[in-house]
Short mmCIF file of C-alpha atoms in Angstrom, two decimals:
data_model
loop_
_atom_site.label_atom_id
_atom_site.label_comp_id
_atom_site.label_asym_id
_atom_site.label_seq_id
_atom_site.Cartn_x
_atom_site.Cartn_y
_atom_site.Cartn_z
CA MET A 1 0.00 0.00 0.00
CA LEU A 2 1.23 3.50 -0.81
CA SER A 3 1.33 5.27 2.55
CA ARG A 4 -0.35 8.59 3.23
CA ARG A 5 3.07 10.14 3.77
CA ALA A 6 4.50 8.72 0.53
CA PHE A 7 1.38 9.72 -1.39
CA ASN A 8 1.59 13.23 0.07
CA ARG A 9 5.23 13.47 -0.92
CA SER A 10 4.20 12.68 -4.48
CA LEU A 11 1.58 15.43 -4.39
CA LEU A 12 3.96 17.95 -2.86
CA ALA A 13 6.55 17.10 -5.50
CA MET A 14 3.93 17.99 -8.10
CA GLY A 15 3.21 21.17 -6.14
CA SER A 16 6.82 22.22 -6.43
CA LEU A 17 6.59 21.64 -10.19
CA LEU A 18 3.55 23.89 -10.33
CA ALA A 19 5.35 26.61 -8.42
CA MET A 20 8.01 26.79 -11.12
CA GLY A 21 5.39 28.42 -13.34
CA ALA A 22 4.74 28.19 -17.04
CA ALA A 23 8.26 29.25 -18.04
CA ALA A 24 9.80 26.10 -16.59
CA LEU A 25 7.26 23.99 -18.46
CA ALA A 26 7.48 25.80 -21.78
CA GLN A 27 9.12 22.87 -23.56
CA GLU A 28 6.50 20.32 -22.46
CA GLN A 29 3.41 19.33 -24.40
CA VAL A 30 -0.05 20.21 -23.21
CA GLN A 31 -1.44 17.26 -21.25
CA THR A 32 -5.14 17.06 -20.63
CA GLY A 33 -5.59 13.48 -19.54
CA SER A 34 -5.16 12.22 -16.00
CA LEU A 35 -2.35 14.60 -15.11
CA THR A 36 -1.84 17.18 -12.42
CA THR A 37 0.83 19.07 -14.39
CA PRO A 38 -0.81 22.17 -15.91
CA ALA A 39 -0.69 23.15 -19.53
CA PRO A 40 1.85 25.88 -20.32
CA ALA A 41 0.13 29.22 -20.69
CA LYS A 42 1.66 29.82 -24.13
CA ILE A 43 0.04 26.71 -25.65
CA LYS A 44 -3.62 27.04 -26.53
CA PRO A 45 -6.00 24.14 -25.86
CA ALA A 46 -7.39 22.25 -28.83
CA LYS A 47 -10.50 23.72 -30.39
CA ASN A 48 -13.75 21.91 -30.92
CA ALA A 49 -16.09 22.28 -33.86
CA LYS A 50 -17.98 25.13 -32.19
CA GLY A 51 -14.84 27.13 -31.49
CA GLY A 52 -14.60 26.35 -27.78
CA GLY A 53 -11.79 24.58 -25.98
CA LEU A 54 -11.47 20.83 -25.64
CA ALA A 55 -10.88 19.54 -22.12
CA THR A 56 -8.97 16.49 -23.36
CA GLN A 57 -6.78 15.81 -26.36
CA THR A 58 -5.80 12.96 -28.60
CA GLU A 59 -2.01 12.79 -28.54
CA ILE A 60 1.02 10.51 -28.50
CA VAL A 61 2.88 10.90 -25.20
CA ALA A 62 5.45 8.11 -25.57
CA GLY A 63 8.70 8.80 -23.70
CA GLN A 64 7.10 11.15 -21.16
CA ASP A 65 6.80 8.50 -18.40
CA GLN A 66 3.12 9.20 -17.88
CA GLN A 67 1.27 6.70 -15.73
CA PRO A 68 -1.94 5.10 -17.01
CA MET A 69 -5.44 5.08 -15.55
CA LEU A 70 -4.94 1.44 -14.56
CA SER A 71 -1.84 -0.57 -13.73
CA THR A 72 -0.77 -3.43 -11.50
CA ASN A 73 0.00 -0.77 -8.86
CA SER A 74 -3.31 1.10 -9.08
CA ALA A 75 -4.83 -0.48 -5.96
CA SER A 76 -1.91 0.75 -3.85
CA ALA A 77 -2.25 4.24 -5.28
CA MET A 78 -5.99 4.21 -4.54
CA GLU A 79 -5.36 3.11 -0.95
CA GLY A 80 -2.91 5.99 -0.52
CA ALA A 81 -5.47 8.44 -1.91
CA ILE A 82 -8.17 7.04 0.37
CA SER A 83 -5.89 7.51 3.37
CA MET A 84 -5.28 11.12 2.36
CA TYR A 85 -8.99 11.90 1.92
CA GLU A 86 -9.81 10.20 5.22
CA GLU A 87 -7.48 12.71 6.86
CA ILE A 88 -9.14 15.56 4.99
CA VAL A 89 -12.60 14.42 6.08
CA SER A 90 -11.54 13.88 9.70
CA GLY A 91 -10.14 17.42 9.64
CA GLY A 92 -13.51 18.87 8.67
CA GLY A 93 -13.30 18.71 4.88
CA TRP A 94 -13.52 22.05 3.12
CA GLU A 95 -15.90 24.99 2.95
CA ASP A 96 -18.03 25.73 -0.10
CA LEU A 97 -16.69 28.58 -2.19
CA PRO A 98 -18.97 31.50 -3.07
CA GLU A 99 -20.52 31.69 -6.54
CA ARG A 100 -18.09 34.05 -8.15
CA THR A 101 -15.87 33.86 -11.23
CA LEU A 102 -12.20 34.22 -10.36
CA LYS A 103 -9.26 34.60 -12.71
CA LYS A 104 -5.68 35.82 -12.76
CA GLY A 105 -5.33 39.27 -11.21
CA ALA A 106 -8.30 38.96 -8.84
CA LYS A 107 -7.72 39.99 -5.22
CA GLY A 108 -9.46 39.69 -1.89
CA GLU A 109 -11.03 37.24 0.53
CA ALA A 110 -12.51 35.08 -2.23
CA VAL A 111 -9.01 34.43 -3.55
CA ILE A 112 -7.79 33.49 -0.06
CA ALA A 113 -10.74 31.07 0.27
CA LEU A 114 -9.85 29.51 -3.09
CA ARG A 115 -6.21 29.22 -2.05
CA GLN A 116 -7.24 27.46 1.17
CA ARG A 117 -9.44 25.09 -0.81
CA LEU A 118 -6.62 24.16 -3.20
CA ILE A 119 -4.25 23.61 -0.28
CA ARG A 120 -6.65 21.04 1.19
CA GLU A 121 -6.05 18.69 -1.76
CA ASN A 122 -2.35 19.62 -2.07
CA TYR A 123 -2.69 21.56 -5.30
CA LEU A 124 -0.84 24.33 -3.45
CA SER A 125 1.60 24.16 -0.55
CA PHE A 126 0.52 25.46 2.84
CA ASP A 127 3.36 28.01 2.73
CA SER A 128 1.63 29.86 -0.10
CA LEU A 129 -1.01 31.02 2.37
CA SER A 130 1.55 32.99 4.38
CA SER A 131 3.11 34.75 1.39
CA GLU A 132 2.63 38.47 0.76
CA THR A 133 0.53 37.66 -2.30
CA ALA A 134 -1.82 35.18 -0.62
CA SER A 135 -4.83 37.31 -1.52
CA VAL A 136 -3.77 37.68 -5.17
CA TYR A 137 -4.79 35.28 -7.95
CA ASP A 138 -1.25 34.90 -9.27
CA GLN A 139 0.36 32.54 -11.79
CA GLU A 140 0.91 29.92 -9.11
CA MET A 141 -2.85 29.81 -8.53
CA VAL A 142 -3.54 29.73 -12.26
CA ASP A 143 -1.32 26.64 -12.57
CA ALA A 144 -2.93 25.00 -9.54
CA VAL A 145 -6.43 25.61 -10.90
CA LYS A 146 -5.39 24.17 -14.27
CA ALA A 147 -4.11 21.08 -12.48
CA PHE A 148 -7.43 20.74 -10.66
CA GLN A 149 -9.36 21.19 -13.90
CA ILE A 150 -7.31 18.54 -15.71
CA ASN A 151 -7.92 16.06 -12.89
CA HIS A 152 -11.67 16.66 -13.20
CA GLY A 153 -11.95 16.56 -16.99
CA ILE A 154 -12.48 20.30 -17.37
CA LEU A 155 -10.88 22.59 -19.96
CA PRO A 156 -7.67 23.81 -18.23
CA SER A 157 -8.32 27.54 -18.52
CA GLY A 158 -6.96 28.55 -15.12
CA THR A 159 -10.18 30.47 -14.46
CA VAL A 160 -12.69 29.41 -11.82
CA ALA A 161 -16.14 29.60 -13.41
CA GLU A 162 -19.37 27.62 -13.04
CA LYS A 163 -18.16 24.10 -13.88
CA THR A 164 -14.90 24.34 -11.95
CA LEU A 165 -16.71 25.87 -8.98
CA ALA A 166 -19.21 22.99 -8.95
CA GLU A 167 -16.36 20.45 -8.78
CA LEU A 168 -14.54 22.44 -6.08
CA ASN A 169 -17.71 22.41 -3.99
CA VAL A 170 -18.26 18.65 -4.08
CA PRO A 171 -17.90 17.67 -0.38
CA ALA A 172 -14.75 15.88 0.76
CA ASP A 173 -16.72 12.94 2.14
CA THR A 174 -18.33 12.48 -1.31
CA ARG A 175 -14.89 12.32 -2.89
CA LEU A 176 -13.80 9.81 -0.26
CA GLY A 177 -16.84 7.67 -1.01
CA MET A 178 -16.04 7.75 -4.74
CA LEU A 179 -12.48 6.58 -4.09
CA ARG A 180 -13.67 3.72 -1.90
CA GLU A 181 -16.25 2.67 -4.47
CA ASN A 182 -13.73 2.70 -7.28
CA LEU A 183 -11.08 0.81 -5.34
CA THR A 184 -13.20 -2.32 -5.80
CA ARG A 185 -13.42 -1.64 -9.53
CA VAL A 186 -9.69 -0.97 -9.87
CA GLU A 187 -8.84 -4.23 -8.11
CA ALA A 188 -11.16 -6.17 -10.43
CA TYR A 189 -10.02 -4.45 -13.65
CA ALA A 190 -6.34 -4.96 -12.75
CA GLN A 191 -6.79 -8.69 -12.21
CA ASP A 192 -4.82 -10.69 -14.81
CA LEU A 193 -3.44 -7.46 -16.31
CA THR A 194 -0.04 -8.41 -17.70
CA GLY A 195 1.43 -4.93 -17.47
CA ASP A 196 3.08 -5.27 -20.91
CA PHE A 197 0.55 -3.95 -23.45
CA ALA A 198 -3.00 -2.80 -22.83
CA ILE A 199 -5.80 -0.72 -24.28
CA LEU A 200 -7.68 1.01 -21.47
CA VAL A 201 -11.10 2.57 -21.99
CA ASN A 202 -12.61 4.67 -19.21
CA ILE A 203 -16.27 5.25 -20.00
CA PRO A 204 -17.02 8.19 -17.65
CA ALA A 205 -13.88 9.99 -18.88
CA ALA A 206 -14.63 9.19 -22.57
CA GLN A 207 -10.93 8.51 -23.02
CA LEU A 208 -8.73 5.64 -24.17
CA GLU A 209 -5.09 4.96 -23.40
CA THR A 210 -2.65 2.64 -25.12
CA VAL A 211 -0.16 1.44 -22.50
CA GLU A 212 3.17 -0.33 -22.75
CA TYR A 213 5.24 -1.53 -19.80
CA GLY A 214 3.42 0.66 -17.32
CA HIS A 215 3.54 3.92 -19.27
CA VAL A 216 1.08 5.62 -21.61
CA TYR A 217 1.96 5.55 -25.29
CA SER A 218 -1.05 7.52 -26.55
CA ARG A 219 -4.33 9.04 -25.35
CA HIS A 220 -7.46 9.30 -27.45
CA ASN A 221 -10.78 11.04 -27.19
CA ILE A 222 -13.50 8.45 -27.69
CA VAL A 223 -17.25 8.31 -28.15
CA VAL A 224 -18.99 5.87 -25.80
CA GLY A 225 -22.54 4.66 -25.18
CA LYS A 226 -25.50 6.97 -24.74
CA LEU A 227 -27.23 7.01 -21.38
CA GLU A 228 -30.09 5.03 -22.88
CA ARG A 229 -27.62 2.65 -24.63
CA PRO A 230 -24.69 2.40 -22.20
CA SER A 231 -21.37 0.76 -22.96
CA PRO A 232 -20.55 -2.37 -20.94
CA THR A 233 -17.44 -3.01 -18.86
CA LEU A 234 -15.28 -6.02 -19.69
CA ALA A 235 -11.85 -7.65 -19.76
CA SER A 236 -10.49 -9.23 -22.93
CA LYS A 237 -7.61 -9.21 -25.44
CA VAL A 238 -7.40 -7.93 -29.01
CA SER A 239 -7.99 -10.85 -31.40
CA ASP A 240 -8.07 -9.28 -34.86
CA ILE A 241 -8.37 -6.07 -36.84
CA ASN A 242 -10.82 -5.64 -39.73
CA PHE A 243 -10.14 -3.13 -42.49
CA ASN A 244 -13.20 -1.86 -44.38
CA PRO A 245 -15.50 -3.95 -42.20
CA TYR A 246 -19.09 -4.86 -42.84
CA TRP A 247 -21.41 -3.53 -40.18
CA LYS A 248 -23.60 -6.43 -39.11
CA ILE A 249 -26.38 -4.35 -37.63
CA PRO A 250 -27.85 -5.59 -34.34
CA ALA A 251 -31.62 -6.19 -34.26
CA SER A 252 -32.04 -3.56 -31.54
CA ILE A 253 -30.55 -0.87 -33.79
CA VAL A 254 -32.57 -2.14 -36.76
CA GLU A 255 -35.73 -1.71 -34.71
CA ARG A 256 -34.93 1.64 -33.11
CA ASP A 257 -33.04 3.36 -35.91
CA ILE A 258 -32.84 1.68 -39.32
CA VAL A 259 -36.44 0.65 -40.00
CA PRO A 260 -37.97 3.97 -38.77
CA LYS A 261 -35.56 5.91 -41.03
CA TYR A 262 -36.38 3.67 -43.99
CA MET A 263 -40.11 4.09 -43.45
CA SER A 264 -39.64 7.88 -43.39
CA ASP A 265 -37.41 7.82 -46.45
CA PRO A 266 -37.49 4.74 -48.76
CA SER A 267 -34.15 5.80 -50.27
CA TYR A 268 -32.40 5.60 -46.90
CA LEU A 269 -31.11 2.00 -47.20
CA GLN A 270 -29.70 2.56 -50.66
CA MET A 271 -28.13 5.87 -49.66
CA MET A 272 -26.45 4.24 -46.64
CA ASN A 273 -25.46 1.14 -48.64
CA ILE A 274 -27.39 -1.19 -46.33
CA ARG A 275 -28.45 -4.57 -47.70
CA ILE A 276 -30.97 -7.04 -46.26
CA PHE A 277 -30.62 -10.82 -46.34
CA ASP A 278 -32.86 -13.70 -45.40
CA GLY A 279 -30.43 -14.93 -42.75
CA VAL A 280 -26.67 -14.33 -42.49
CA GLU A 281 -25.90 -16.62 -45.43
CA GLY A 282 -29.29 -16.28 -47.08
CA PRO A 283 -30.36 -14.57 -50.31
CA GLU A 284 -30.75 -10.81 -50.53
CA VAL A 285 -34.31 -9.50 -50.19
CA ASP A 286 -36.07 -6.39 -51.44
CA PRO A 287 -37.12 -4.22 -48.44
CA ALA A 288 -40.04 -2.81 -50.45
CA LEU A 289 -41.67 -6.25 -50.42
CA ILE A 290 -41.70 -6.51 -46.62
CA ASP A 291 -44.42 -5.23 -44.29
CA TRP A 292 -42.23 -3.55 -41.68
CA THR A 293 -45.19 -2.70 -39.45
CA THR A 294 -45.64 -6.39 -38.59
CA THR A 295 -42.19 -7.90 -39.22
CA PRO A 296 -39.96 -8.35 -36.12
CA PRO A 297 -36.48 -6.74 -36.50
CA GLU A 298 -34.63 -10.01 -35.96
CA ARG A 299 -36.41 -11.70 -38.89
CA TYR A 300 -33.86 -10.41 -41.44
CA PHE A 301 -30.14 -9.80 -41.41
CA PHE A 302 -29.10 -6.19 -42.09
CA ARG A 303 -25.57 -5.45 -43.30
CA GLN A 304 -23.92 -2.17 -44.21
CA GLU A 305 -21.25 -2.47 -46.90
CA PRO A 306 -17.77 -0.91 -46.64
CA GLY A 307 -17.51 2.65 -47.87
CA PRO A 308 -17.72 6.29 -46.82
CA HIS A 309 -21.08 5.92 -45.07
CA ASN A 310 -20.17 2.80 -43.10
CA SER A 311 -20.84 3.43 -39.42
CA LEU A 312 -17.66 1.59 -38.43
CA GLY A 313 -15.49 3.76 -40.62
CA ALA A 314 -12.36 2.27 -42.14
CA VAL A 315 -11.26 -0.12 -39.40
CA LYS A 316 -12.58 -2.18 -36.49
CA ILE A 317 -10.66 -3.66 -33.53
CA ASN A 318 -12.15 -6.92 -32.29
CA PHE A 319 -11.81 -8.77 -28.99
CA PRO A 320 -13.85 -11.68 -27.58
CA ASN A 321 -16.80 -10.56 -25.45
CA LYS A 322 -20.41 -11.50 -24.84
CA PHE A 323 -21.78 -8.01 -25.48
CA MET A 324 -21.06 -7.91 -29.23
CA VAL A 325 -19.11 -4.67 -28.89
CA TYR A 326 -15.84 -3.53 -30.43
CA MET A 327 -13.70 -0.43 -31.01
CA HIS A 328 -13.80 1.30 -34.37
CA ASP A 329 -13.36 4.28 -36.63
CA THR A 330 -16.31 6.49 -37.57
CA PRO A 331 -17.36 8.75 -40.44
CA HIS A 332 -18.71 11.18 -37.82
CA ARG A 333 -15.39 12.51 -36.56
CA GLU A 334 -16.99 15.81 -35.60
CA LEU A 335 -18.14 14.14 -32.37
CA PHE A 336 -14.53 14.04 -31.16
CA GLY A 337 -14.63 17.83 -31.09
CA ARG A 338 -17.14 17.80 -28.23
CA ASN A 339 -16.41 17.64 -24.53
CA VAL A 340 -19.47 15.44 -23.90
CA ARG A 341 -19.09 12.30 -26.00
CA PHE A 342 -21.82 9.87 -24.95
CA GLU A 343 -23.33 9.29 -28.40
CA SER A 344 -22.81 5.65 -29.46
CA SER A 345 -25.04 2.60 -29.17
CA GLY A 346 -22.51 0.89 -26.88
CA CYS A 347 -19.37 0.43 -28.97
CA VAL A 348 -16.34 2.71 -28.68
CA ARG A 349 -15.38 5.08 -31.49
CA ILE A 350 -11.72 6.16 -31.40
CA ASP A 351 -10.26 9.48 -32.51
CA GLN A 352 -7.18 8.90 -34.72
CA VAL A 353 -7.85 5.16 -34.66
CA GLN A 354 -4.97 4.55 -37.07
CA THR A 355 -2.54 5.34 -34.22
CA VAL A 356 -4.07 2.57 -32.12
CA VAL A 357 -4.12 0.09 -35.02
CA LYS A 358 -0.50 0.78 -35.91
CA TRP A 359 0.48 0.52 -32.24
CA VAL A 360 -1.21 -2.89 -31.94
CA LEU A 361 0.32 -4.33 -35.10
CA ASP A 362 3.78 -2.84 -34.55
CA ARG A 363 3.95 -4.59 -31.18
CA THR A 364 2.74 -7.93 -32.48
CA GLN A 365 3.62 -9.81 -35.61
CA THR A 366 2.69 -7.43 -38.44
CA PRO A 367 4.22 -3.93 -38.42
CA LEU A 368 2.15 -1.45 -40.41
CA ASP A 369 3.51 1.69 -42.05
CA GLU A 370 1.38 4.67 -43.01
CA ALA A 371 1.40 3.87 -46.72
CA THR A 372 0.21 0.31 -46.16
CA TYR A 373 -2.51 1.47 -43.81
CA GLN A 374 -3.75 4.01 -46.33
CA SER A 375 -3.69 1.54 -49.22
CA LEU A 376 -5.76 -0.95 -47.20
CA VAL A 377 -8.29 1.76 -46.36
CA ASP A 378 -8.46 3.13 -49.88
CA SER A 379 -9.10 -0.29 -51.38
CA ILE A 380 -12.57 -0.47 -49.75
CA GLU A 381 -11.99 -4.22 -49.72
CA GLN A 382 -12.60 -6.11 -46.52
CA TYR A 383 -9.38 -7.44 -45.02
CA GLU A 384 -8.97 -9.22 -41.70
CA GLN A 385 -5.65 -9.26 -39.85
CA PRO A 386 -5.46 -11.77 -36.97
CA VAL A 387 -3.53 -10.56 -33.93
CA GLU A 388 -1.54 -13.08 -31.94
CA ASN A 389 -0.89 -12.35 -28.25
CA GLY A 390 -2.82 -9.11 -28.57
CA PRO A 391 -2.83 -6.42 -25.89
CA ASP A 392 -5.14 -6.63 -22.92
CA VAL A 393 -8.41 -4.75 -23.28
CA ARG A 394 -10.22 -3.19 -20.33
CA TRP A 395 -13.45 -1.26 -20.64
CA MET A 396 -13.81 0.35 -17.23
CA TYR A 397 -16.27 2.43 -15.28
CA LEU A 398 -14.00 4.63 -13.17
CA THR A 399 -15.42 7.80 -11.63
CA ALA A 400 -12.28 8.11 -9.49
CA TRP A 401 -8.74 6.81 -9.94
CA ALA A 402 -5.26 7.54 -8.61
CA THR A 403 -1.72 6.96 -9.81
CA GLU A 404 1.42 6.49 -7.72
CA ASP A 405 2.82 9.90 -8.63
CA GLY A 406 0.06 11.48 -6.53
CA ARG A 407 -2.53 12.31 -9.15
CA VAL A 408 -6.15 11.82 -8.13
CA ASN A 409 -8.86 12.07 -10.79
CA PHE A 410 -12.63 12.34 -10.61
CA ARG A 411 -15.31 12.15 -13.30
CA PRO A 412 -19.13 12.42 -13.26
CA ASP A 413 -21.14 9.27 -12.61
CA VAL A 414 -22.75 9.46 -16.06
CA TYR A 415 -24.63 6.16 -15.89
CA GLY A 416 -25.61 6.51 -12.22
CA LEU A 417 -23.73 3.36 -11.16
CA ASP A 418 -21.93 4.57 -8.05
CA GLY A 419 -23.48 3.08 -4.95
CA THR A 420 -24.75 0.00 -6.80
CA ASP A 421 -21.62 -2.21 -6.45
CA PHE A 422 -21.33 -2.23 -10.25
CA VAL A 423 -18.00 -3.52 -11.59
CA PHE A 424 -18.36 -5.70 -14.70
CA GLY A 425 -21.30 -6.12 -17.04
CA GLN A 426 -23.96 -4.28 -19.00
CA PRO A 427 -25.43 -1.24 -17.21
CA GLN A 428 -29.15 -0.73 -17.41
CA PRO A 429 -30.29 2.07 -19.72
CA LYS A 430 -30.78 5.38 -17.99
CA THR A 431 -34.17 6.81 -18.90
CA TYR A 432 -36.07 9.88 -17.80
#
C-alpha cells in the first residue's frame, strides 16, 4: 500500500513543479488526460467544432513517463489516496466557495478562500497562504487551478467559473466515497493485467489509453454509449483487426433506428449502402416487399457495406466478449470535437484510430507503415488481420482513480452506477 506520507510526498513534489510556473514547463506538451501538471500558458488548448476549448486531447505521449489510468499498482495508489482523503474528512473537509468567477489578477477574501481550498487537496503548498501575495490570484494559482481542472476533466483555462466551482464544492466525504467505491473496480479491472501492453477505456472519462510496460503511449478522445444505450465493462484481449469492415447491424438498432428511417425515407437503405438478407448466409431480399409494421427486426439480417457511409469507418478492432461490442473508426469525426461524447449505441469510437491500429500491429507480428494502412483503407476491400498475443483490453467504469505519482482524478457518474456495487457487465439504460 502507498502510505499517506508517501502519497503526500508525491503530491507535494507535483506542487513544487507547479510553483516553477509556465516558463519552466514551456518545452512540455499540453497534457489534458489524468495529469496534475498544468498546460503551459503559451500553448492554446485544442479547439472543438464550435470554437470552444477541448478539455482532453488525442495525442502521443510516448517517452514522457506518464502513468496510465490502470496498472498493477493502481490499488496501492488508490489506498494511498483514500488515506489522504480520510485525513481531509476527519479534519472537517472544506468549505463551499462563493458563486463568483475568479481569474488571474483577482484579489481579496474570495481568492484566499480559493487558495485554502486548493491547499486542502495539495494543489498548493501550505506556505503559499503565508506569502505576501496570498490574496492575489497569481500565476501559481492559475497553474494549480489548471491542475485541478485537468484532474476533473475540465478545460484547463486557469479560471474558476461555473463548472470548476461545482467540482470544487463537491464535499470531501463524497470524494472519499467515490475513491472507496472505485477501489473495488480498480482491483477487479487490474486482475490478470499483464502490465506489458494494454488498451484502457474509461467510459465516464470518454478517453482511451494505449499502454506499454506501465507507461502511456497515446491518449485518445473516444465516443462511448449513450445514457439510454450504455457501454458495458469487460476484460479481454485484441484478437483481430478488420479493415473496411461490414457492419452487421444488431436487431435492436434495426428496430430503433434503421427501419424507422427507412419508413420515413425509402431511399435511406440505398443511400447508406445497407443490404438485407434472409439470414446471415441467405439470399438478398427487397425491403419494399416486406411489411415492416408487422415484421420483427430479428427476422432479417441487415448489413452495411464498406464505404464512406459505413458506421464503423475504415477499421474495427475486435476482442472476444459476450456483449457484441468492439472499437472502431467512424465517419462522424466531428463528435470528437465535443467535450461530452456519450453518443454511441454501446461500442467505442476512437479518434485517430490509425494510431491505435498501428500501435497494436507494430507490437505484435505485423508492423504497419502509413502507406500500407492508407492503401488498405483506400481499397474499400474487406481485409482481416489476426492478432496473436494481442494487448489486454479493459473497458472500465471509473469515476475516481489515482496513480502512484500522486494524481487523483474524478469524473461524473454518467450512468448513475456509483453506490450499486457495479463492476463488470452491461449497465441498465438510464431513462427519464
